[in-house]
């Protein structure tokens, strides 16, 4: 067995070898970062670079930002509007360093910000493409907008019972409840809270579990509201999750979201009805109910206005009908008067006195006017009534009257 050397000697040789190999060289690498620890007061940041195959880590090495390059961390957060934290995949310029005590480290000199943003967007586009390809019945892209089974559901005429998914004690929870409970119209709402972790690796799974609880009692809810405050792009990663977005797209109760600001639109937003902030979601619900109230008031006004129009019309029709009836009665009476006068003339012309004055006579027997000559017998006693004289006769003979003259 050869004589062993001191550890420091071996480490020095490693250091010299690495320095000789990598001296003056910098490398652009792309890797996921984890175990990020920032010390802003000292302007240091320690982390690990890892590479995976599936879920297995196949490569791992320490990384560091020293005081001279810590501004890159701050610049990254300013430009990407997200914290420099574990789980990101970044492209950065590194230099190989070896320290006798702390070992091998990659010192970060510069970050490629465009790659970080582009990678997030590429991941989002891949999820959207998969949603469209695998869920044709519940998700469609129409004129640049995502039409889903959920955001096509009609809202209740009046929203009363709200299922609220939010983080406990969060700004989003406070802002939504304050706006909806103190609305200027004094509307009352029943809000059932489903509190859950909104950020973190398991957030999408936990949100889905709460949605499943809500779905089991879906008959009592008018809408589901998912809210959180604004944040960085990586804070929205749970809302770009494929499974959660798919579940929201086909959820049987309308979902309103308020999980970001104007610059942040998650995939879950696209699958539901986005309203950006928790306050705007609450305002949307209140305004929806106010619109219904205004429609009812307008309907009431139209109803009573129509009733008044009908009454005025019927009053006018009544007077018109009254005038028409009066005209009919007057015409009838006028016609009746003319008929009576004609009858009077007829009666007068047919009176016995009028007939007798024209040279006619009336023959009676036993005080009955004789119209049938067959009733007259020989020796019958007759009265012949003339205009001014009655002649009493006794029948001695009766003969037929064959040649009747024209009268």
Short mmCIF file of N, CA and C in Angstrom, two decimals, residues 131 138-139 148-153 165 204 207-208 211 224 226 238-239 241-257 267-273:
data_model
loop_
_atom_site.label_atom_id
_atom_site.label_comp_id
_atom_site.label_asym_id
_atom_site.label_seq_id
_atom_site.Cartn_x
_atom_site.Cartn_y
_atom_site.Cartn_z
N UNK A 131 -54.73 21.11 -24.63
CA UNK A 131 -56.13 21.26 -24.22
C UNK A 131 -57.05 21.25 -25.43
N UNK A 138 -65.22 20.15 -25.14
CA UNK A 138 -65.40 21.16 -24.09
C UNK A 138 -64.57 22.42 -24.28
N UNK A 139 -63.61 22.40 -25.22
CA UNK A 139 -62.75 23.57 -25.43
C UNK A 139 -62.58 23.81 -26.93
N UNK A 148 -65.34 27.60 -23.82
CA UNK A 148 -65.37 26.35 -23.09
C UNK A 148 -66.79 26.05 -22.62
N UNK A 149 -66.97 24.81 -22.22
CA UNK A 149 -68.28 24.44 -21.68
C UNK A 149 -68.61 25.28 -20.45
N UNK A 150 -67.59 25.62 -19.67
CA UNK A 150 -67.83 26.38 -18.45
C UNK A 150 -68.16 27.84 -18.73
N UNK A 151 -67.31 28.52 -19.53
CA UNK A 151 -67.59 29.94 -19.74
C UNK A 151 -68.75 30.20 -20.69
N UNK A 152 -69.36 29.09 -21.20
CA UNK A 152 -70.58 29.23 -22.00
C UNK A 152 -71.84 29.00 -21.17
N UNK A 153 -71.67 28.58 -19.92
CA UNK A 153 -72.83 28.36 -19.06
C UNK A 153 -73.52 29.69 -18.77
N UNK A 165 -63.01 30.03 -3.50
CA UNK A 165 -61.74 29.32 -3.33
C UNK A 165 -60.64 30.37 -3.23
N UNK A 204 -52.22 23.32 -7.63
CA UNK A 204 -53.22 22.95 -8.64
C UNK A 204 -54.01 21.72 -8.20
N UNK A 207 -56.43 22.79 -5.35
CA UNK A 207 -57.55 23.57 -5.88
C UNK A 207 -58.56 22.63 -6.53
N UNK A 208 -58.08 21.64 -7.28
CA UNK A 208 -58.98 20.66 -7.89
C UNK A 208 -59.79 19.91 -6.83
N UNK A 211 -62.59 22.06 -5.77
CA UNK A 211 -63.62 22.10 -6.81
C UNK A 211 -64.47 20.83 -6.78
N UNK A 224 -68.84 29.82 -8.79
CA UNK A 224 -67.61 29.55 -8.05
C UNK A 224 -66.66 30.70 -8.34
N UNK A 226 -62.65 31.98 -7.83
CA UNK A 226 -61.28 31.66 -7.45
C UNK A 226 -60.49 32.97 -7.46
N UNK A 238 -49.43 27.26 -11.00
CA UNK A 238 -50.52 26.32 -10.72
C UNK A 238 -51.74 26.54 -11.62
N UNK A 239 -51.93 27.79 -12.06
CA UNK A 239 -53.10 28.11 -12.88
C UNK A 239 -52.83 27.92 -14.37
N UNK A 241 -51.60 24.85 -15.10
CA UNK A 241 -51.54 23.38 -15.06
C UNK A 241 -52.59 22.77 -15.99
N UNK A 242 -52.18 21.75 -16.72
CA UNK A 242 -53.09 21.12 -17.69
C UNK A 242 -54.32 20.52 -17.03
N UNK A 243 -54.12 19.71 -16.00
CA UNK A 243 -55.25 19.00 -15.38
C UNK A 243 -56.25 19.97 -14.75
N UNK A 244 -55.74 20.99 -14.06
CA UNK A 244 -56.64 21.97 -13.45
C UNK A 244 -57.39 22.76 -14.52
N UNK A 245 -56.70 23.16 -15.57
CA UNK A 245 -57.35 23.92 -16.64
C UNK A 245 -58.42 23.08 -17.33
N UNK A 246 -58.13 21.82 -17.56
CA UNK A 246 -59.10 20.91 -18.17
C UNK A 246 -60.34 20.76 -17.29
N UNK A 247 -60.13 20.64 -15.99
CA UNK A 247 -61.24 20.45 -15.05
C UNK A 247 -62.12 21.71 -15.00
N UNK A 248 -61.48 22.86 -14.99
CA UNK A 248 -62.23 24.13 -14.97
C UNK A 248 -63.05 24.28 -16.25
N UNK A 249 -62.48 23.91 -17.39
CA UNK A 249 -63.15 24.10 -18.68
C UNK A 249 -64.47 23.36 -18.76
N UNK A 250 -64.59 22.23 -18.08
CA UNK A 250 -65.83 21.44 -18.16
C UNK A 250 -66.62 21.46 -16.84
N UNK A 251 -66.25 22.34 -15.90
CA UNK A 251 -66.91 22.37 -14.60
C UNK A 251 -68.37 22.82 -14.77
N UNK A 252 -69.33 22.17 -14.07
CA UNK A 252 -70.75 22.41 -14.32
C UNK A 252 -71.33 23.69 -13.70
N UNK A 253 -70.54 24.42 -12.92
CA UNK A 253 -71.00 25.68 -12.33
C UNK A 253 -70.12 26.80 -12.89
N UNK A 254 -70.70 27.93 -13.29
CA UNK A 254 -69.87 29.02 -13.83
C UNK A 254 -68.77 29.42 -12.84
N UNK A 255 -67.55 29.55 -13.36
CA UNK A 255 -66.40 29.93 -12.54
C UNK A 255 -65.94 31.33 -12.93
N UNK A 256 -65.82 32.20 -11.93
CA UNK A 256 -65.28 33.54 -12.12
C UNK A 256 -63.91 33.58 -11.46
N UNK A 257 -62.92 34.11 -12.18
CA UNK A 257 -61.57 34.15 -11.63
C UNK A 257 -61.11 35.58 -11.40
N UNK A 267 -53.98 30.25 -17.83
CA UNK A 267 -54.79 29.37 -18.67
C UNK A 267 -56.14 29.11 -18.00
N UNK A 268 -56.15 28.99 -16.68
CA UNK A 268 -57.43 28.82 -15.97
C UNK A 268 -58.34 30.02 -16.23
N UNK A 269 -57.76 31.23 -16.28
CA UNK A 269 -58.55 32.42 -16.64
C UNK A 269 -59.24 32.21 -17.97
N UNK A 270 -58.50 31.72 -18.95
CA UNK A 270 -59.04 31.54 -20.30
C UNK A 270 -60.15 30.51 -20.34
N UNK A 271 -60.10 29.53 -19.45
CA UNK A 271 -61.11 28.48 -19.44
C UNK A 271 -62.39 28.91 -18.71
N UNK A 272 -62.30 29.98 -17.93
CA UNK A 272 -63.43 30.44 -17.11
C UNK A 272 -63.84 31.85 -17.55
N UNK A 273 -64.33 32.65 -16.60
CA UNK A 273 -64.66 34.05 -16.86
C UNK A 273 -63.69 34.92 -16.07
#
